[in-house]
Coordinates of C-alpha atoms in Angstrom, one line a residue:
M1 CA 161.5 279.2 193.9
A2 CA 160.5 275.6 192.0
E3 CA 159.7 275.6 187.8
T4 CA 155.3 275.3 187.8
V5 CA 154.7 272.6 185.4
W6 CA 152.0 274.0 183.0
S7 CA 148.8 272.0 180.9
T8 CA 149.6 271.4 178.0
D9 CA 146.5 269.5 177.2
T10 CA 143.9 271.8 176.5
G11 CA 141.2 269.6 174.9
E12 CA 137.7 269.5 176.8
A13 CA 135.8 266.5 179.1
V14 CA 133.0 265.4 179.8
Y15 CA 131.2 263.9 183.3
R16 CA 127.1 263.1 183.2
S17 CA 125.9 263.6 186.4
R18 CA 121.8 263.4 186.9
D19 CA 122.2 266.1 188.9
P20 CA 120.3 269.3 188.7
V21 CA 122.8 271.3 186.6
R22 CA 121.6 275.1 188.5
N23 CA 124.1 272.7 190.5
L24 CA 127.1 273.6 189.1
R25 CA 129.8 276.0 190.7
L26 CA 133.0 277.2 188.9
R27 CA 136.0 278.0 190.9
V28 CA 138.3 279.7 188.8
H29 CA 141.9 280.9 189.9
L30 CA 143.5 283.4 187.7
Q31 CA 147.5 285.1 188.2
R32 CA 149.9 287.4 186.5
I33 CA 153.2 286.0 185.8
T34 CA 155.9 289.0 184.4
S35 CA 154.4 291.6 186.3
S36 CA 154.1 295.5 184.5
N37 CA 154.9 296.9 187.5
F38 CA 159.0 296.8 187.5
L39 CA 158.9 300.4 187.9
H40 CA 159.6 302.0 191.0
Y41 CA 158.8 306.0 192.3
Q42 CA 162.1 307.9 193.0
P43 CA 161.7 310.7 194.9
A44 CA 162.5 314.5 193.7
A45 CA 165.6 314.5 195.6
E46 CA 167.6 311.7 193.5
L47 CA 167.0 312.6 190.8
G48 CA 168.8 315.2 188.1
K49 CA 168.4 317.4 186.2
D50 CA 168.3 315.7 182.8
L51 CA 166.9 313.3 184.2
I52 CA 163.1 311.6 183.4
D53 CA 160.5 312.2 186.9
L54 CA 159.8 307.8 186.9
A55 CA 156.3 308.5 188.7
T56 CA 155.5 310.6 185.2
F57 CA 154.9 306.4 184.4
R58 CA 153.4 305.0 187.7
P59 CA 150.9 303.4 186.2
Q60 CA 147.2 304.2 186.6
P61 CA 143.8 304.0 188.0
T62 CA 142.2 301.2 185.7
A63 CA 138.3 302.2 184.0
S64 CA 137.4 299.5 187.0
G65 CA 138.9 301.6 190.0
H66 CA 141.3 299.4 190.3
R67 CA 145.6 299.8 190.4
P68 CA 146.9 297.1 188.3
E69 CA 149.1 295.8 191.2
E70 CA 144.7 294.5 192.6
D71 CA 144.6 292.9 188.7
E72 CA 147.5 290.1 189.3
E73 CA 145.9 287.9 190.7
E74 CA 141.4 287.2 191.3
E75 CA 139.5 284.2 192.2
I76 CA 136.1 284.0 191.5
V77 CA 133.0 281.2 192.3
I78 CA 130.7 281.1 188.7
G79 CA 127.9 279.2 188.9
W80 CA 126.0 277.8 185.9
Q81 CA 124.2 281.1 184.2
E82 CA 125.6 283.2 186.1
K83 CA 126.4 286.1 184.7
L84 CA 129.9 288.4 185.6
F85 CA 129.7 291.8 183.3
S86 CA 132.4 292.7 181.8
Q87 CA 134.1 296.5 181.7
F88 CA 133.8 297.6 178.1
E89 CA 129.4 295.6 179.3
V90 CA 129.1 297.7 181.9
D91 CA 129.9 301.1 180.2
L92 CA 127.8 300.1 177.3
Y93 CA 124.8 298.7 178.8
Q94 CA 124.7 302.3 180.6
N95 CA 124.3 304.4 177.9
E96 CA 120.5 303.8 176.6
T97 CA 120.6 304.6 173.1
A98 CA 123.3 301.6 173.1
C99 CA 120.6 299.1 173.7
Q100 CA 118.4 297.3 171.4
S101 CA 117.1 293.9 172.2
P102 CA 114.9 293.6 175.2
L103 CA 118.3 291.5 176.4
D104 CA 120.0 294.9 176.3
Y105 CA 117.5 297.0 178.4
Q106 CA 116.9 293.8 181.4
Y107 CA 121.1 294.4 181.5
R108 CA 120.9 297.2 181.3
Q109 CA 118.9 297.2 185.1
E110 CA 121.1 295.2 185.7
I111 CA 124.1 296.5 185.5
L112 CA 122.2 299.8 187.5
K113 CA 121.8 297.2 190.2
L114 CA 125.1 297.1 190.8
E115 CA 126.0 300.2 190.9
N116 CA 123.8 301.2 193.4
S117 CA 125.1 297.9 195.1
G118 CA 128.6 299.0 195.4
G119 CA 129.7 297.4 192.2
K120 CA 130.7 293.8 190.1
K121 CA 132.1 291.8 192.2
N122 CA 134.3 290.9 189.0
R123 CA 138.2 292.3 188.2
R124 CA 138.9 290.9 184.1
I125 CA 136.9 286.6 184.7
F126 CA 133.1 287.6 183.1
T127 CA 131.1 285.9 181.2
Y128 CA 128.7 284.5 178.2
T129 CA 125.8 283.3 178.7
D130 CA 123.8 280.6 175.7
S131 CA 121.5 284.2 175.2
D132 CA 125.1 286.5 174.6
R133 CA 125.9 286.8 170.6
Y134 CA 128.8 286.0 171.9
T135 CA 130.7 283.2 168.7
N136 CA 133.9 281.4 169.2
L137 CA 135.5 281.1 165.9
E138 CA 137.6 278.5 167.2
E139 CA 133.3 276.9 165.4
H140 CA 134.7 278.2 162.3
C141 CA 138.3 276.3 161.9
Q142 CA 136.7 273.0 163.1
R143 CA 136.9 270.1 160.4
M144 CA 133.7 267.6 159.7
T145 CA 135.8 264.7 158.2
T146 CA 139.2 263.3 158.5
A147 CA 139.8 264.7 155.0
A148 CA 143.3 266.7 154.4
S149 CA 141.5 268.6 151.1
E150 CA 137.7 269.8 153.4
V151 CA 136.4 272.3 151.2
P152 CA 134.1 274.0 153.0
S153 CA 130.3 274.3 151.7
F154 CA 128.6 277.4 149.9
L155 CA 126.3 277.1 153.7
V156 CA 128.8 277.3 156.0
E157 CA 131.0 280.2 154.2
R158 CA 127.8 282.2 154.9
M159 CA 127.5 280.7 158.2
A160 CA 130.4 282.4 159.0
N161 CA 130.4 285.3 157.6
V162 CA 127.4 286.6 159.1
R163 CA 129.3 285.1 162.6
R164 CA 133.1 286.9 161.7
R165 CA 130.2 290.0 160.9
R166 CA 129.0 289.7 164.7
Q167 CA 132.6 289.1 166.0
D168 CA 134.0 292.5 164.4
R169 CA 130.9 294.4 165.6
R170 CA 132.0 293.5 169.6
G171 CA 134.8 293.4 168.9
M172 CA 134.9 297.1 167.9
L173 CA 133.0 298.2 170.2
G174 CA 135.3 296.4 172.7
Y175 CA 138.4 295.2 172.3
K176 CA 138.4 291.4 171.2
K177 CA 141.9 290.4 170.7
Y178 CA 142.3 291.5 174.8
E179 CA 139.5 288.7 175.2
H180 CA 141.0 285.0 176.2
V181 CA 139.0 281.9 176.2
L182 CA 140.1 280.4 179.8
C183 CA 137.3 278.1 180.5
T184 CA 133.9 276.2 177.5
L185 CA 131.1 274.8 179.0
K186 CA 128.3 273.2 177.4
V187 CA 125.1 270.8 179.5
D188 CA 122.7 268.9 177.3
S189 CA 119.2 267.9 178.2
N190 CA 120.8 264.0 179.0
G191 CA 123.1 265.3 182.1
V192 CA 125.5 265.1 180.0
I193 CA 128.5 268.3 181.2
T194 CA 131.7 269.1 177.9
V195 CA 134.0 271.4 179.8
K196 CA 136.9 272.8 177.2
P197 CA 139.1 272.2 178.9
D198 CA 138.9 269.6 181.8
F199 CA 139.0 270.6 185.1
T200 CA 142.5 271.3 186.7
G201 CA 142.8 268.6 189.4
L202 CA 146.0 267.4 190.0
K203 CA 147.3 268.2 186.9
G204 CA 149.4 272.0 186.3
P205 CA 147.6 274.7 185.6
Y206 CA 147.0 276.9 182.5
R207 CA 148.5 279.0 180.3
I208 CA 148.1 281.8 178.3
E209 CA 150.5 284.4 176.9
T210 CA 149.2 288.5 175.3
E211 CA 150.8 289.3 172.2
G212 CA 151.3 293.3 171.4
E213 CA 153.6 295.6 172.9
K214 CA 152.9 294.0 176.5
Q215 CA 153.5 290.8 176.6
E216 CA 152.6 288.7 179.6
L217 CA 152.1 286.3 181.1
W218 CA 149.0 284.9 182.9
K219 CA 148.4 280.9 185.2
Y220 CA 144.8 280.1 185.4
T221 CA 143.2 277.2 187.2
I222 CA 139.9 275.8 187.1
D223 CA 137.9 273.1 189.9
N224 CA 134.8 272.0 190.7
V225 CA 133.0 273.2 194.2
S226 CA 129.9 272.5 193.1
P227 CA 128.4 271.9 196.5
H228 CA 128.2 268.0 197.9
A229 CA 124.0 266.3 197.7
Q230 CA 122.7 265.8 201.7
P231 CA 121.9 262.7 202.2
E232 CA 118.0 263.5 202.4
E233 CA 118.4 264.7 199.3
E234 CA 120.3 261.5 198.1
E235 CA 117.6 260.2 198.9
R236 CA 114.3 261.3 197.8
E237 CA 116.3 262.5 194.6
R238 CA 116.5 258.9 193.9
R239 CA 113.1 257.9 194.9
V240 CA 112.6 260.5 192.1
F241 CA 114.0 258.5 189.6
K242 CA 112.8 255.2 190.5
D243 CA 109.6 255.8 189.9
L244 CA 110.1 258.2 187.1
Y245 CA 112.3 254.7 185.0
G246 CA 109.3 252.7 187.2
R247 CA 106.9 255.3 185.0
H248 CA 109.0 254.8 181.4
K249 CA 109.0 250.8 181.4
E250 CA 105.4 251.0 182.2
Y251 CA 105.1 253.0 178.9
L252 CA 106.9 250.8 176.9
S253 CA 105.8 248.2 177.9
S254 CA 102.2 249.5 176.9
L255 CA 103.6 249.6 172.9
V256 CA 105.8 246.2 173.1
G257 CA 102.3 244.3 174.4
T258 CA 102.7 241.5 176.6
D259 CA 102.0 238.3 173.7
F260 CA 105.3 237.4 171.9
E261 CA 103.9 238.0 167.5
M262 CA 104.6 234.6 166.0
T263 CA 104.2 233.8 162.8
V264 CA 100.9 231.0 161.8
P265 CA 102.8 227.6 161.3
G266 CA 104.7 226.7 158.6
A267 CA 105.1 230.2 157.5
L268 CA 108.8 232.0 157.5
R269 CA 109.1 235.5 158.5
L270 CA 112.3 237.1 157.1
F271 CA 113.3 240.6 158.4
V272 CA 115.9 242.9 156.2
N273 CA 117.2 246.3 157.4
G274 CA 119.7 247.0 154.9
E275 CA 121.6 249.8 153.6
V276 CA 122.8 250.9 149.9
V277 CA 126.3 251.2 151.1
S278 CA 127.8 252.8 148.1
A279 CA 128.7 252.7 144.0
Q280 CA 131.4 252.6 142.5
G281 CA 133.8 252.3 138.7
Y282 CA 131.0 254.5 136.5
E283 CA 131.6 257.2 134.2
Y284 CA 130.0 259.6 134.5
D285 CA 129.7 262.0 138.1
N286 CA 126.1 263.2 140.5
L287 CA 125.1 259.0 141.1
Y288 CA 121.2 257.6 142.6
V289 CA 120.6 254.3 142.9
H290 CA 116.6 253.1 142.1
F291 CA 116.6 249.5 144.1
F292 CA 113.5 246.8 144.9
V293 CA 113.0 243.4 145.8
E294 CA 110.7 241.2 143.7
L295 CA 109.5 237.8 145.5
P296 CA 108.9 234.9 143.5
T297 CA 105.2 234.6 143.1
A298 CA 104.6 230.4 144.6
H299 CA 104.5 230.9 148.4
W300 CA 105.7 234.2 149.5
S301 CA 104.3 237.5 150.2
S302 CA 104.6 241.3 152.0
P303 CA 101.9 242.8 154.3
A304 CA 99.6 245.4 152.3
F305 CA 101.0 248.5 154.3
Q306 CA 105.0 247.0 152.4
Q307 CA 107.0 249.1 150.0
L308 CA 109.9 246.9 148.3
S309 CA 111.1 249.8 146.6
G310 CA 113.6 252.5 147.3
V311 CA 115.2 255.4 145.4
T312 CA 118.6 256.7 147.1
Q313 CA 118.7 260.2 147.5
T314 CA 122.4 262.1 144.1
C315 CA 126.0 261.5 145.7
T316 CA 129.2 263.0 145.1
T317 CA 131.4 260.5 143.6
K318 CA 135.5 260.7 145.9
S319 CA 137.9 259.4 143.9
L320 CA 140.1 256.6 146.3
A321 CA 142.2 255.1 144.5
M322 CA 141.7 254.5 140.9
D323 CA 138.5 254.2 141.6
K324 CA 135.5 257.4 142.5
V325 CA 132.9 256.1 145.2
A326 CA 130.2 257.9 146.3
H327 CA 129.0 256.9 149.7
F328 CA 124.8 256.6 149.7
S329 CA 124.1 255.3 152.7
Y330 CA 121.0 254.8 152.3
P331 CA 119.3 253.0 154.8
F332 CA 116.2 251.2 153.6
T333 CA 114.2 248.3 155.5
F334 CA 110.8 245.2 154.5
E335 CA 109.6 242.0 155.4
A336 CA 108.0 239.3 153.9
F337 CA 105.9 236.0 154.1
F338 CA 107.2 232.3 152.6
L339 CA 104.0 229.7 153.5
H340 CA 104.5 225.9 152.2
E341 CA 101.8 224.7 152.5
D342 CA 102.5 221.5 150.0
E343 CA 104.8 219.4 152.5
S344 CA 104.9 216.3 150.6
S345 CA 106.7 219.0 148.0
D346 CA 110.5 218.1 147.7
A347 CA 111.5 221.5 146.0
L348 CA 114.2 223.9 147.0
P349 CA 112.1 227.8 148.2
E350 CA 112.5 229.7 145.6
W351 CA 114.6 233.5 147.9
P352 CA 114.0 236.7 147.1
V353 CA 115.4 238.5 145.0
L354 CA 117.3 242.6 144.4
Y355 CA 117.4 244.7 141.4
C356 CA 119.3 247.7 141.5
E357 CA 120.2 250.4 138.7
V358 CA 122.2 252.8 138.8
L359 CA 121.2 256.3 137.1
S360 CA 123.8 259.1 137.0
L361 CA 122.4 263.2 136.9
D362 CA 124.0 266.3 134.8
F363 CA 124.0 270.2 135.4
W364 CA 120.8 270.2 133.1
Q365 CA 118.6 267.5 135.7
R366 CA 119.2 264.4 132.2
Y367 CA 120.0 261.8 133.5
R368 CA 122.0 257.8 131.8
V369 CA 121.5 254.2 132.7
E370 CA 124.7 253.2 134.3
G371 CA 124.5 249.9 134.6
Y372 CA 121.2 247.0 136.4
G373 CA 121.9 244.0 138.2
A374 CA 120.1 241.7 140.4
V375 CA 121.5 239.5 143.6
V376 CA 119.8 237.0 145.8
L377 CA 118.8 237.8 149.2
P378 CA 121.0 235.6 152.0
A379 CA 119.1 232.6 153.0
T380 CA 121.1 232.8 155.9
P381 CA 120.6 234.8 159.2
G382 CA 123.0 237.4 159.9
S383 CA 125.1 240.7 158.8
H384 CA 126.2 240.5 154.8
T385 CA 128.3 242.1 152.5
L386 CA 126.8 242.3 148.4
T387 CA 128.9 244.0 146.3
V388 CA 126.4 243.6 143.3
S389 CA 127.9 243.9 139.5
T390 CA 126.1 246.3 137.2
W391 CA 125.9 245.9 133.5
R392 CA 123.9 247.9 130.8
P393 CA 122.7 247.6 127.6
V394 CA 125.1 250.0 124.5
E395 CA 124.4 250.3 120.8
L396 CA 127.0 250.5 117.7
G397 CA 128.8 253.3 116.6
T398 CA 129.7 257.3 118.1
V399 CA 126.4 258.7 117.5
A400 CA 124.9 256.8 119.9
E401 CA 127.6 257.6 122.8
L402 CA 127.5 261.8 121.5
R403 CA 124.1 261.9 122.1
R404 CA 124.7 259.8 125.5
F405 CA 127.4 262.5 126.5
F406 CA 125.1 265.6 124.8
I407 CA 122.2 264.5 124.9
G408 CA 121.3 261.9 127.5
G409 CA 119.1 259.1 127.3
S410 CA 121.1 256.0 126.7
L411 CA 119.1 252.6 126.1
E412 CA 117.0 251.7 129.0
L413 CA 115.1 248.2 130.0
E414 CA 111.8 248.5 130.0
D415 CA 111.4 246.0 132.4
L416 CA 114.0 245.1 135.9
S417 CA 113.9 242.0 136.0
Y418 CA 115.3 240.7 132.3
V419 CA 118.3 241.6 134.3
R420 CA 117.9 237.9 135.5
I421 CA 115.5 235.9 134.5
P422 CA 112.2 237.2 134.9
G423 CA 109.5 235.9 137.1
S424 CA 106.5 236.7 134.1
F425 CA 109.0 233.5 132.5
K426 CA 107.2 230.7 131.8
G427 CA 109.0 229.0 128.2
E428 CA 113.0 226.7 129.3
R429 CA 115.5 229.6 127.3
L430 CA 115.1 232.9 127.1
S431 CA 117.0 234.7 124.5
R432 CA 119.4 237.5 124.9
F433 CA 120.9 237.1 121.0
G434 CA 121.1 240.3 119.9
L435 CA 122.0 242.0 123.8
R436 CA 125.6 243.9 123.6
T437 CA 126.6 244.9 127.1
E438 CA 129.0 246.2 128.5
T439 CA 130.5 246.0 131.9
T440 CA 130.4 248.7 134.8
G441 CA 130.2 249.8 137.5
T442 CA 129.4 248.1 141.0
V443 CA 127.1 248.9 143.9
T444 CA 127.4 247.3 147.0
F445 CA 124.1 246.6 149.9
R446 CA 124.6 245.7 153.4
L447 CA 121.9 243.4 154.3
H448 CA 121.2 242.1 157.7
C449 CA 118.4 239.5 157.5
L450 CA 116.3 237.6 161.0
Q451 CA 113.8 235.0 160.5
Q452 CA 111.8 234.0 162.7
S453 CA 109.6 230.5 162.6
R454 CA 107.5 228.7 164.2
A455 CA 109.2 225.7 163.1
F456 CA 113.1 226.4 164.6
M457 CA 111.6 225.4 168.2
E458 CA 109.9 222.8 166.9
S459 CA 112.5 221.0 165.2
S460 CA 113.1 218.6 167.5
S461 CA 109.8 217.2 168.1
L462 CA 109.0 216.9 165.1
Q463 CA 111.2 214.1 163.5
K464 CA 108.6 212.6 161.2
R465 CA 107.7 215.9 159.8
M466 CA 111.0 216.8 158.2
R467 CA 109.8 215.9 154.4
S468 CA 108.9 219.9 155.1
V469 CA 111.1 222.4 153.4
L470 CA 110.8 223.9 157.0
D471 CA 112.3 221.9 159.0
R472 CA 114.4 219.9 156.8
L473 CA 116.0 224.0 155.9
E474 CA 116.0 224.3 160.3
G475 CA 117.6 227.7 159.6
F476 CA 118.1 228.2 156.4
S477 CA 121.9 227.3 157.0
Q478 CA 122.2 224.8 154.6
Q479 CA 120.2 226.5 151.3
S480 CA 123.0 229.1 150.5
S481 CA 125.7 226.4 149.8
I482 CA 122.1 223.7 147.6
H483 CA 121.2 227.5 146.1
N484 CA 124.9 228.3 144.5
V485 CA 125.4 224.8 143.6
L486 CA 122.8 223.7 141.8
E487 CA 123.0 228.2 140.0
A488 CA 125.9 227.0 138.3
F489 CA 125.3 222.8 138.4
R490 CA 122.6 224.4 135.2
R491 CA 124.9 226.8 134.0
A492 CA 127.8 224.5 133.5
R493 CA 124.4 221.7 132.1
R494 CA 124.0 225.1 129.7
R495 CA 127.2 225.4 128.0
M496 CA 127.6 221.8 128.2
Q497 CA 123.7 221.5 125.9
E498 CA 125.2 224.2 123.1
A499 CA 128.5 222.9 123.5
R500 CA 127.2 220.2 122.5
E501 CA 124.2 221.9 119.3
S502 CA 127.3 223.0 118.0
L503 CA 129.9 219.5 117.6
P504 CA 128.5 217.4 114.6
Q505 CA 125.6 215.1 114.9
D506 CA 128.0 212.3 113.6
L507 CA 130.4 213.5 116.4
V508 CA 127.5 213.0 119.1
S509 CA 125.5 210.1 118.3
P510 CA 126.1 207.1 119.7
S511 CA 125.7 205.1 117.0
G512 CA 128.6 206.5 115.7
T513 CA 131.7 203.6 114.6
L514 CA 135.0 204.8 114.9
V515 CA 137.3 204.4 112.0
S516 CA 141.1 203.8 112.2

């Protein structure tokens, strides 16, 4: 006898079908490999006085009326949501006092009809449908993340306790330790069918080893025996789906419209899909981020319904290498319009600025400012990942730190735009003299920027109007580098002026003479 090749891949398989799930049919074949019927009956004449008649140990009929030798092999075809009762359920629901719910009474009526028609067709194999009070305890063992130190939440523990109570109630009555799940089938509304384990096909059979005093080995196979659709049915189904998809396409077209929305001439539309990804390097836990977008006062505007600010959820930090990281994954979106009517101006347009404020929240709902930061939005379309370094104002002495630790609260900025040059500032120099700060952590943003303008299409035909800002920059592909260069030049010029002012006047004066 050739050695059986077992299938060890018991993972789930996913299929997709447009056929109604009621047409699904599974064939399950179960067979015992190690038989318990190794004791044979011997005639009484061959027995000695001191020997025990082996007929005493002869297996007796089971509660279902079948002898064990009849249960060596079983094959059955099961449909979707087809209920096959176990012998325990038959004995249970025949007693009317055991019925508690309308479903129990329904099962009782079906079992009585089966008894009147000759009994059930299955012996060992039975099913649980979506309506049954069956819970697979494997769901409690499944992890939601890949972290080795994952701890189940309070809700998961409570729900697992409910599952265990249901399972124990059924186990005390139905001997759950003798049950083995052969196959689990799940179907969703999109026609996705999940089978665990997969259909046997050309693979070897699956195996089951029972525990206890009688260690037995079983093998079983699962095959898809759903009937094939007739050509007429396939053609009718194809016409129905074609009509359905056509109606859905017309519905979507009515929502979108036929005219593509265009901006007014000389205007640029900026659309940003953003995400607050994470924050790391901060002193306290339970962080949240308050952010807003400031539009330059000149030439920029946004719709009246547009919300340019937001607050993330409070997030607990997680240790990652040497830092504590809070993963927010908080999405936001906004749009703004830039209208440059004065084509004679050669000045580059100012770009919107994203400000952020990181705060921490303790058990007593006291908050602390962890840092302020700002970054200019990317001037080029596409996907960008920005890391914003933050700082916070501090006070001298240990009393301020003790107050911050025990009762919360700290120095705060009344105007968050003070992190950078405020838009309302009209002077030549912005002094921050006397403001003591310390560097804190960083906030990571992920931005997907889209730009729309008529100038992108008309730039080739308007070569004579290149003095227009939109036409000259063409898609603002060069504006980011130009803006960075100008910012670096302003900073270098400011440092040079400060160094120049700190030098003695006789060294800086052009009329000074060199004395040797």
